[in-house]
Amino acid sequence: MGEVRNGGEIDLGKERIRTLLIRYSVPGIIAMTSSSLYNMIDSIFIGQGVGALAISGLALTFPLMNLSAAFGSLVGVGGAARISMLMGRRDLKTASKVLGNVVSLNLVIGLLFAVVTLWYLDPILYFFGASPLTIGYAREYAQIILLGNIITHMYMGLNAVLRASGHPRQSMMATINTVIFNILLNPLFIYGFGWGIRGAAIATVLSQFISLVWQLKLLSRRNEPIRFKRGIYRLHGRIAHKILAIGLSPFIMNVAACLVVIFVNKGLKTYGGDMMIGAYGIVNRMSFIFIMIVMGLNQGMQPIAGYNYGAGQYTRMLKVLKLTLAGATLVTTLGFLLGELLPHFAVTWFTSDREMTDLAVRGMRIVFSFFPIVGFQMVTSNFLQSIGRAHKAIFLSVSRQLLFLMPALLMLPTLFAEYTPWNSAWGVWWAMPLSDLLAALVAEILLYTELRRFRE
């Protein structure tokens, strides 16, 4: 019939689609926006409290955090999508085993990732584009984040499970609590204790730990249809395979994003220097606000689309897709307007350094130039993932980063140097909106073929 939330029934198969999407998306949007603000807070406090080069050092850790998020989404998103489909079929026993396997997989993968990356941390950061001026900042921040990697993986995974099992508000509150604690702890650790960039990292991990404890308590309540209990934690090959198969699309997307940021940082370091890397870090944080809102919409769409697909109600599934596409396009259009009309206002929140401000303002106008179409591509990929079209979702996930952006990052700097009056570094910046345009065209083709199949 539906999913249980706070003792009441949410009928994903019968309630009005617009009402369901609002009910599920608003908590997701608040949670994801809070998550984006949570990352911005680190950048703002580090930029204003430590210095401009510290922002560049922080930006060098983005690929590492993207890679960590890739493994977290491999388990969390895959487990959440699987739980939604199983609840649509009323198979609560298997859904509980999926929860147990999410916990076990996060423990194993999170620990292995932390050990390997900590062992090779300095070579990794230099490969990412670090210099003698920025390596210290990057190392101090990354060490703390990696030591808390299991906490981060578990927090992300259980938040996805909470949403999928009918608790979007609790999932939202877990993220908001994390943001609140991060806001409170950042100035205390950075300024009060004088811990600098390391203090920002400690605040991040500690705030996630506090929310994780609350998540564990919520999923241990006896009245929960999906909860922690004995016998669900042993890894089952078939269950783990299905979790990882569904989660492979966001995993590949995050790995591709990691590779892209590495190439962007290295290109900017080669052609523009350390300050250019910091400017990109600021623009990246600003774009993430709008991307996270779209991800919140996607989170609201996912259980509704997955449930109705599992129940064979394709008309309702298509309706939630259309509403999500409209909302996502509106959000990214607002991002475009901010990036083109008010970039200086946005950038000065992060730094008062004139050189970095000028670079970030110019870069923001470039990166946001095709931003209205980004939402369409993101929703299409998530929709294909939600209905089990893993191969298409994976292809779409990598099309922007690997098929279009990576070649553009290699070719455009040379073309800019030879055929334009601009510095080669601006070829790196222009590679990003160009890949957005091409990826949206691919998404349109894939979505058209899928919708034609459903109409037939």
Coordinates of C-alpha atoms in Angstrom, one line a residue:
M1 CA 0.0 0.0 0.0
G2 CA 2.6 2.5 1.0
E3 CA 5.4 3.5 3.3
V4 CA 5.1 4.1 7.0
R5 CA 6.0 7.4 8.5
N6 CA 5.5 8.5 12.2
G7 CA 2.9 5.8 12.6
G8 CA 0.8 7.0 9.6
E9 CA 0.5 5.6 6.1
I10 CA 1.9 7.4 3.1
D11 CA 0.3 5.8 0.0
L12 CA 2.9 6.2 -2.7
G13 CA 0.6 4.4 -5.1
K14 CA -2.5 6.5 -4.7
E15 CA -1.9 9.9 -3.1
R16 CA -1.6 12.9 -5.4
I17 CA 1.8 13.0 -7.1
R18 CA 2.4 16.8 -6.5
T19 CA 1.6 16.3 -2.8
L20 CA 3.9 13.4 -2.5
L21 CA 6.8 15.1 -4.3
I22 CA 6.4 18.2 -2.1
R23 CA 6.3 16.0 1.0
Y24 CA 9.4 14.0 0.1
S25 CA 11.3 16.7 -1.7
V26 CA 11.1 19.6 0.7
P27 CA 12.9 17.7 3.5
G28 CA 15.4 16.5 0.9
I29 CA 15.9 20.0 -0.4
I30 CA 16.4 21.4 3.1
A31 CA 18.7 18.5 4.0
M32 CA 20.8 18.8 0.8
T33 CA 20.9 22.6 1.0
S34 CA 22.0 22.3 4.6
S35 CA 24.7 19.9 3.5
S36 CA 25.9 22.4 0.9
L37 CA 25.9 25.2 3.4
Y38 CA 27.7 22.9 5.7
N39 CA 30.6 22.6 3.2
M40 CA 30.4 26.3 2.5
I41 CA 30.8 27.1 6.2
D42 CA 34.1 25.4 6.2
S43 CA 35.3 27.4 3.2
I44 CA 34.0 30.7 4.6
F45 CA 35.6 30.2 8.0
I46 CA 38.8 28.9 6.5
G47 CA 39.0 31.8 3.9
Q48 CA 38.2 34.5 6.4
G49 CA 40.0 33.0 9.4
V50 CA 43.0 31.3 7.9
G51 CA 43.7 33.0 4.6
A52 CA 43.3 32.8 0.8
L53 CA 45.9 30.1 0.3
A54 CA 44.1 28.0 2.9
I55 CA 41.1 28.0 0.5
S56 CA 43.4 26.7 -2.2
G57 CA 44.6 24.0 0.2
L58 CA 41.0 23.1 1.0
A59 CA 40.1 22.9 -2.8
L60 CA 42.9 20.4 -3.2
T61 CA 41.0 18.0 -0.9
F62 CA 37.8 18.1 -3.0
P63 CA 38.8 15.2 -5.2
L64 CA 39.6 13.1 -2.1
M65 CA 36.2 14.0 -0.6
N66 CA 34.5 13.3 -3.9
L67 CA 36.1 9.8 -4.0
S68 CA 35.0 9.2 -0.4
A69 CA 31.5 10.3 -1.3
A70 CA 31.6 8.0 -4.3
F71 CA 32.0 4.9 -2.1
G72 CA 29.4 6.3 0.3
S73 CA 26.9 6.7 -2.4
L74 CA 27.7 3.3 -3.9
V75 CA 26.3 1.8 -0.7
G76 CA 23.9 4.4 0.6
V77 CA 22.1 5.3 -2.7
G78 CA 22.0 1.7 -3.8
G79 CA 20.7 0.5 -0.5
A80 CA 18.0 3.2 -0.4
A81 CA 16.8 2.5 -3.9
R82 CA 16.6 -1.2 -3.1
I83 CA 14.7 -0.6 0.1
S84 CA 12.1 1.6 -1.8
M85 CA 11.4 -1.2 -4.3
L86 CA 11.2 -3.9 -1.7
M87 CA 8.7 -1.8 0.4
G88 CA 6.7 -1.3 -2.7
R89 CA 6.4 -5.1 -2.9
R90 CA 5.8 -5.3 0.9
D91 CA 8.9 -7.4 1.3
L92 CA 10.0 -6.0 4.7
K93 CA 12.1 -9.0 5.7
T94 CA 14.5 -8.6 2.7
A95 CA 14.4 -4.8 3.2
S96 CA 15.7 -5.2 6.7
K97 CA 18.5 -7.4 5.4
V98 CA 19.4 -4.6 3.0
L99 CA 19.7 -2.2 6.0
G100 CA 22.1 -4.7 7.7
N101 CA 24.2 -5.0 4.6
V102 CA 24.4 -1.2 4.2
V103 CA 25.9 -1.0 7.7
S104 CA 28.4 -3.9 7.0
L105 CA 29.5 -2.6 3.6
N106 CA 30.0 0.9 4.9
L107 CA 32.2 -0.4 7.7
V108 CA 34.4 -2.4 5.4
I109 CA 34.7 0.1 2.6
G110 CA 35.0 3.1 4.8
L111 CA 37.9 1.6 6.8
L112 CA 39.8 0.4 3.7
F113 CA 39.4 3.7 2.0
A114 CA 40.8 5.6 5.0
V115 CA 43.8 3.3 5.6
V116 CA 44.9 3.4 1.9
T117 CA 44.5 7.2 1.4
L118 CA 46.1 8.1 4.7
W119 CA 49.1 5.9 3.9
Y120 CA 49.7 7.7 0.5
L121 CA 48.3 11.1 1.4
D122 CA 51.1 13.4 0.4
P123 CA 51.7 11.8 -3.0
I124 CA 48.0 11.9 -3.6
L125 CA 47.7 15.6 -2.7
Y126 CA 50.7 16.5 -4.9
F127 CA 49.1 14.6 -7.7
F128 CA 46.0 16.6 -7.2
G129 CA 47.9 19.8 -7.8
A130 CA 49.4 20.8 -4.4
S131 CA 52.4 23.0 -4.2
P132 CA 54.8 23.7 -1.2
L133 CA 52.6 26.7 -0.4
T134 CA 49.3 24.7 -0.2
I135 CA 50.3 21.1 0.8
G136 CA 50.4 21.9 4.6
Y137 CA 46.8 23.2 4.6
A138 CA 45.5 20.3 2.4
R139 CA 47.3 17.7 4.6
E140 CA 46.0 19.0 7.9
Y141 CA 42.4 19.1 6.7
A142 CA 42.5 15.7 4.9
Q143 CA 44.1 13.8 7.7
I144 CA 41.2 14.6 10.1
I145 CA 38.5 14.0 7.5
L146 CA 40.0 10.6 6.6
L147 CA 40.3 9.5 10.2
G148 CA 36.6 10.1 10.5
N149 CA 35.8 8.4 7.2
I150 CA 33.8 5.5 8.6
I151 CA 31.6 8.0 10.5
T152 CA 31.0 10.0 7.3
H153 CA 30.1 6.8 5.3
M154 CA 27.8 5.5 7.9
Y155 CA 26.1 8.9 8.3
M156 CA 25.5 9.3 4.6
G157 CA 24.3 5.7 4.2
L158 CA 21.8 5.7 7.1
N159 CA 20.4 9.1 6.0
A160 CA 19.6 7.6 2.6
V161 CA 18.0 4.6 4.3
L162 CA 15.9 6.9 6.5
R163 CA 14.5 8.7 3.4
A164 CA 13.7 5.4 1.7
S165 CA 12.0 3.8 4.7
G166 CA 9.5 6.7 5.0
H167 CA 11.3 9.2 7.2
P168 CA 12.2 12.1 5.0
R169 CA 11.8 14.6 7.9
Q170 CA 14.1 12.7 10.2
S171 CA 16.6 12.5 7.4
M172 CA 16.3 16.2 6.9
M173 CA 16.8 16.8 10.7
A174 CA 19.9 14.7 10.8
T175 CA 21.5 16.9 8.1
I176 CA 20.2 20.2 9.7
N177 CA 21.6 19.1 13.1
T178 CA 25.0 18.4 11.5
V179 CA 25.0 21.9 10.0
I180 CA 24.0 23.6 13.3
F181 CA 26.8 21.8 15.2
N182 CA 29.3 22.6 12.4
I183 CA 28.3 26.3 12.6
L184 CA 28.8 26.3 16.4
L185 CA 32.0 24.3 16.4
N186 CA 33.8 25.9 13.5
P187 CA 34.5 29.3 15.1
L188 CA 35.2 27.7 18.5
F189 CA 37.9 25.3 17.0
I190 CA 39.3 27.7 14.4
Y191 CA 39.4 31.0 16.4
G192 CA 38.8 29.9 20.1
F193 CA 41.3 27.0 20.2
G194 CA 43.5 28.3 17.4
W195 CA 43.4 25.0 15.5
G196 CA 43.2 26.7 12.1
I197 CA 42.1 24.5 9.1
R198 CA 42.5 21.4 11.3
G199 CA 39.8 22.8 13.6
A200 CA 37.4 23.1 10.6
A201 CA 37.9 19.4 9.8
I202 CA 37.4 18.3 13.5
A203 CA 34.2 20.3 13.6
T204 CA 33.0 18.5 10.4
V205 CA 33.6 15.0 11.7
L206 CA 32.3 15.7 15.2
S207 CA 29.1 17.2 13.9
Q208 CA 28.5 14.1 11.7
F209 CA 29.2 11.8 14.6
I210 CA 26.5 13.5 16.7
S211 CA 23.9 13.1 14.0
L212 CA 25.0 9.5 13.4
V213 CA 24.2 8.6 17.0
W214 CA 20.7 10.1 16.5
Q215 CA 20.2 8.1 13.3
L216 CA 21.2 4.8 15.1
K217 CA 18.7 5.6 17.8
L218 CA 15.9 6.2 15.2
L219 CA 16.5 3.0 13.3
S220 CA 16.6 0.9 16.6
R221 CA 13.0 1.7 17.6
R222 CA 10.9 -1.4 17.9
N223 CA 7.9 0.1 16.0
E224 CA 10.0 0.6 12.8
P225 CA 9.2 -1.7 9.9
I226 CA 12.9 -1.4 8.9
R227 CA 15.2 -1.4 11.9
F228 CA 18.4 -2.8 13.4
K229 CA 18.0 -6.3 14.8
R230 CA 20.0 -9.5 15.0
G231 CA 20.7 -11.5 11.9
I232 CA 20.7 -8.7 9.3
Y233 CA 24.4 -7.7 9.3
R234 CA 25.9 -10.8 7.7
L235 CA 26.9 -9.9 4.1
H236 CA 24.7 -11.7 1.6
G237 CA 26.3 -12.0 -1.9
R238 CA 23.0 -11.5 -3.7
I239 CA 21.8 -8.6 -1.6
A240 CA 25.2 -6.8 -1.6
H241 CA 25.4 -7.3 -5.4
K242 CA 22.0 -5.6 -6.0
I243 CA 22.9 -2.7 -3.6
L244 CA 26.2 -2.2 -5.4
A245 CA 24.7 -2.6 -8.9
I246 CA 22.1 0.1 -8.3
G247 CA 24.6 2.3 -6.5
L248 CA 27.1 2.0 -9.3
S249 CA 25.7 4.9 -11.3
P250 CA 26.2 7.5 -8.5
F251 CA 29.5 5.9 -7.7
I252 CA 30.8 6.3 -11.2
M253 CA 29.4 9.9 -11.3
N254 CA 31.4 10.7 -8.2
V255 CA 34.5 9.0 -9.4
A256 CA 34.3 10.9 -12.6
A257 CA 33.7 14.1 -10.7
C258 CA 36.9 13.3 -8.7
L259 CA 38.9 12.9 -11.9
V260 CA 37.5 16.1 -13.3
V261 CA 38.4 18.1 -10.2
I262 CA 41.9 16.6 -10.4
F263 CA 42.3 17.7 -14.0
V264 CA 40.8 21.1 -13.3
N265 CA 43.1 21.7 -10.4
K266 CA 46.2 20.5 -12.3
G267 CA 45.2 22.6 -15.3
L268 CA 44.6 25.7 -13.2
K269 CA 47.9 25.1 -11.3
T270 CA 49.8 24.8 -14.5
Y271 CA 48.3 27.8 -16.3
G272 CA 47.1 30.0 -13.5
G273 CA 48.8 29.2 -10.1
D274 CA 47.6 28.5 -6.6
M275 CA 45.2 31.4 -6.4
M276 CA 43.3 30.2 -9.5
I277 CA 42.7 26.8 -7.7
G278 CA 41.3 28.7 -4.7
A279 CA 39.0 30.7 -7.0
Y280 CA 37.7 27.5 -8.5
G281 CA 37.1 26.2 -5.0
I282 CA 34.9 29.1 -4.3
V283 CA 32.9 28.8 -7.6
N284 CA 32.6 25.1 -7.0
R285 CA 31.0 25.7 -3.6
M286 CA 28.6 28.2 -5.0
S287 CA 27.4 25.9 -7.8
F288 CA 27.0 23.1 -5.3
I289 CA 24.2 25.0 -3.5
F290 CA 22.0 24.7 -6.6
I291 CA 23.2 21.2 -7.5
M292 CA 22.3 20.1 -4.0
I293 CA 18.8 21.5 -4.2
V294 CA 18.3 19.5 -7.4
M295 CA 19.6 16.4 -5.6
G296 CA 17.0 17.1 -2.9
L297 CA 14.3 17.1 -5.6
N298 CA 15.8 13.8 -6.9
Q299 CA 15.7 12.3 -3.5
G300 CA 12.0 13.2 -3.3
M301 CA 11.4 11.7 -6.7
Q302 CA 13.3 8.5 -6.1
P303 CA 11.0 6.6 -3.7
I304 CA 7.9 7.8 -5.6
A305 CA 9.2 6.7 -9.0
G306 CA 10.7 3.5 -7.7
Y307 CA 7.6 2.5 -5.8
N308 CA 5.2 3.2 -8.7
Y309 CA 7.6 1.5 -11.2
G310 CA 7.6 -1.6 -8.9
A311 CA 3.8 -1.4 -8.7
G312 CA 3.4 -1.1 -12.5
Q313 CA 1.8 2.3 -12.3
Y314 CA 3.7 4.0 -15.1
T315 CA 1.5 7.0 -15.5
R316 CA 2.2 8.1 -12.0
M317 CA 5.9 7.4 -12.4
L318 CA 6.0 9.7 -15.5
K319 CA 4.1 12.4 -13.8
V320 CA 6.6 12.7 -10.9
L321 CA 9.4 12.8 -13.5
K322 CA 7.8 15.8 -15.3
L323 CA 7.2 17.7 -12.1
T324 CA 10.8 17.0 -10.9
L325 CA 12.2 18.2 -14.3
A326 CA 10.3 21.4 -14.1
G327 CA 11.4 22.1 -10.5
A328 CA 15.1 21.3 -11.3
T329 CA 15.1 23.6 -14.3
L330 CA 13.7 26.5 -12.2
V331 CA 16.4 26.0 -9.6
T332 CA 19.4 25.9 -12.0
T333 CA 18.0 29.0 -13.8
L334 CA 18.1 30.9 -10.5
G335 CA 21.7 29.7 -10.2
F336 CA 22.4 31.1 -13.7
L337 CA 21.0 34.5 -12.7
L338 CA 23.1 34.7 -9.5
G339 CA 26.3 33.6 -11.4
E340 CA 25.8 36.2 -14.2
L341 CA 24.3 39.1 -12.3
L342 CA 25.7 39.0 -8.7
P343 CA 29.0 37.0 -8.7
H344 CA 30.9 39.6 -6.7
F345 CA 28.3 39.5 -3.9
A346 CA 28.7 35.7 -3.7
V347 CA 32.5 35.6 -3.8
T348 CA 33.2 38.2 -1.1
W349 CA 31.6 35.9 1.5
F350 CA 34.6 33.6 1.1
T351 CA 37.6 36.0 0.8
S352 CA 38.6 39.6 0.9
D353 CA 41.7 38.9 -1.2
R354 CA 41.4 41.1 -4.3
E355 CA 43.3 38.8 -6.7
M356 CA 41.3 35.7 -5.7
T357 CA 38.0 37.7 -5.8
D358 CA 38.6 38.9 -9.3
L359 CA 39.5 35.4 -10.6
A360 CA 36.5 33.8 -8.9
V361 CA 34.0 36.5 -10.2
R362 CA 35.2 36.0 -13.8
G363 CA 35.2 32.2 -13.4
M364 CA 31.7 32.1 -11.9
R365 CA 30.3 33.9 -14.9
I366 CA 31.9 31.3 -17.2
V367 CA 30.9 28.2 -15.2
F368 CA 27.2 29.4 -14.8
S369 CA 26.8 30.3 -18.4
F370 CA 24.8 27.1 -19.4
F371 CA 23.6 26.3 -15.9
P372 CA 19.8 26.2 -16.7
I373 CA 20.2 22.9 -18.5
V374 CA 22.2 21.2 -15.7
G375 CA 19.1 20.2 -13.7
F376 CA 17.6 18.4 -16.7
Q377 CA 20.6 16.1 -17.0
M378 CA 20.8 15.4 -13.3
V379 CA 17.1 14.5 -13.0
T380 CA 17.2 12.2 -16.1
S381 CA 20.1 10.3 -14.7
N382 CA 18.5 9.8 -11.3
F383 CA 15.2 8.8 -12.9
L384 CA 16.9 6.0 -14.9
Q385 CA 18.6 4.9 -11.7
S386 CA 15.4 4.8 -9.8
I387 CA 13.7 2.5 -12.2
G388 CA 16.6 0.1 -12.5
R389 CA 18.0 1.3 -15.8
A390 CA 21.5 1.1 -14.4
H391 CA 23.4 0.9 -17.7
K392 CA 21.8 4.0 -19.1
A393 CA 22.2 5.9 -15.8
I394 CA 25.8 5.0 -15.7
F395 CA 26.4 6.1 -19.3
L396 CA 24.6 9.4 -18.6
S397 CA 26.6 9.9 -15.4
V398 CA 29.9 9.6 -17.1
S399 CA 29.0 11.4 -20.4
R400 CA 29.6 14.9 -19.0
Q401 CA 32.7 14.2 -17.1
L402 CA 34.6 11.6 -19.2
L403 CA 33.2 11.9 -22.7
F404 CA 33.0 15.7 -22.9
L405 CA 34.7 17.5 -20.0
M406 CA 38.0 15.5 -19.8
P407 CA 38.8 15.9 -23.5
A408 CA 37.8 19.6 -23.3
L409 CA 40.1 20.1 -20.3
L410 CA 43.0 18.7 -22.4
M411 CA 42.3 20.6 -25.6
L412 CA 40.8 24.0 -24.8
P413 CA 43.8 25.4 -22.9
T414 CA 46.0 24.9 -26.0
L415 CA 43.3 26.3 -28.3
F416 CA 42.9 29.4 -26.1
A417 CA 46.6 30.0 -26.1
E418 CA 46.9 29.7 -29.9
Y419 CA 43.6 31.3 -31.1
T420 CA 42.4 33.7 -28.4
P421 CA 43.9 36.6 -26.5
W422 CA 43.0 34.9 -23.2
N423 CA 45.3 33.0 -20.9
S424 CA 45.2 29.1 -21.3
A425 CA 43.7 28.8 -17.8
W426 CA 40.4 30.3 -19.1
G427 CA 40.2 27.3 -21.5
V428 CA 40.0 25.2 -18.4
W429 CA 37.1 27.3 -17.1
W430 CA 35.2 27.2 -20.4
A431 CA 35.5 23.4 -20.6
M432 CA 32.9 23.1 -17.9
P433 CA 29.9 24.9 -19.4
L434 CA 30.6 23.3 -22.8
S435 CA 30.4 19.8 -21.3
D436 CA 27.1 20.8 -19.6
L437 CA 25.6 21.6 -23.0
L438 CA 26.7 18.4 -24.6
A439 CA 25.7 16.2 -21.7
A440 CA 22.2 17.7 -21.7
L441 CA 21.8 16.7 -25.4
V442 CA 22.8 13.1 -24.5
A443 CA 20.3 13.1 -21.6
E444 CA 17.5 14.3 -23.9
I445 CA 18.1 11.5 -26.3
L446 CA 18.2 8.8 -23.6
L447 CA 15.1 10.1 -21.9
Y448 CA 13.2 10.3 -25.2
T449 CA 14.0 6.6 -26.0
E450 CA 12.9 5.5 -22.5
L451 CA 9.7 7.5 -22.5
R452 CA 8.8 6.2 -25.9
R453 CA 9.1 2.6 -24.6
F454 CA 6.8 3.4 -21.7
R455 CA 4.2 5.0 -23.9
E456 CA 4.2 1.9 -26.2

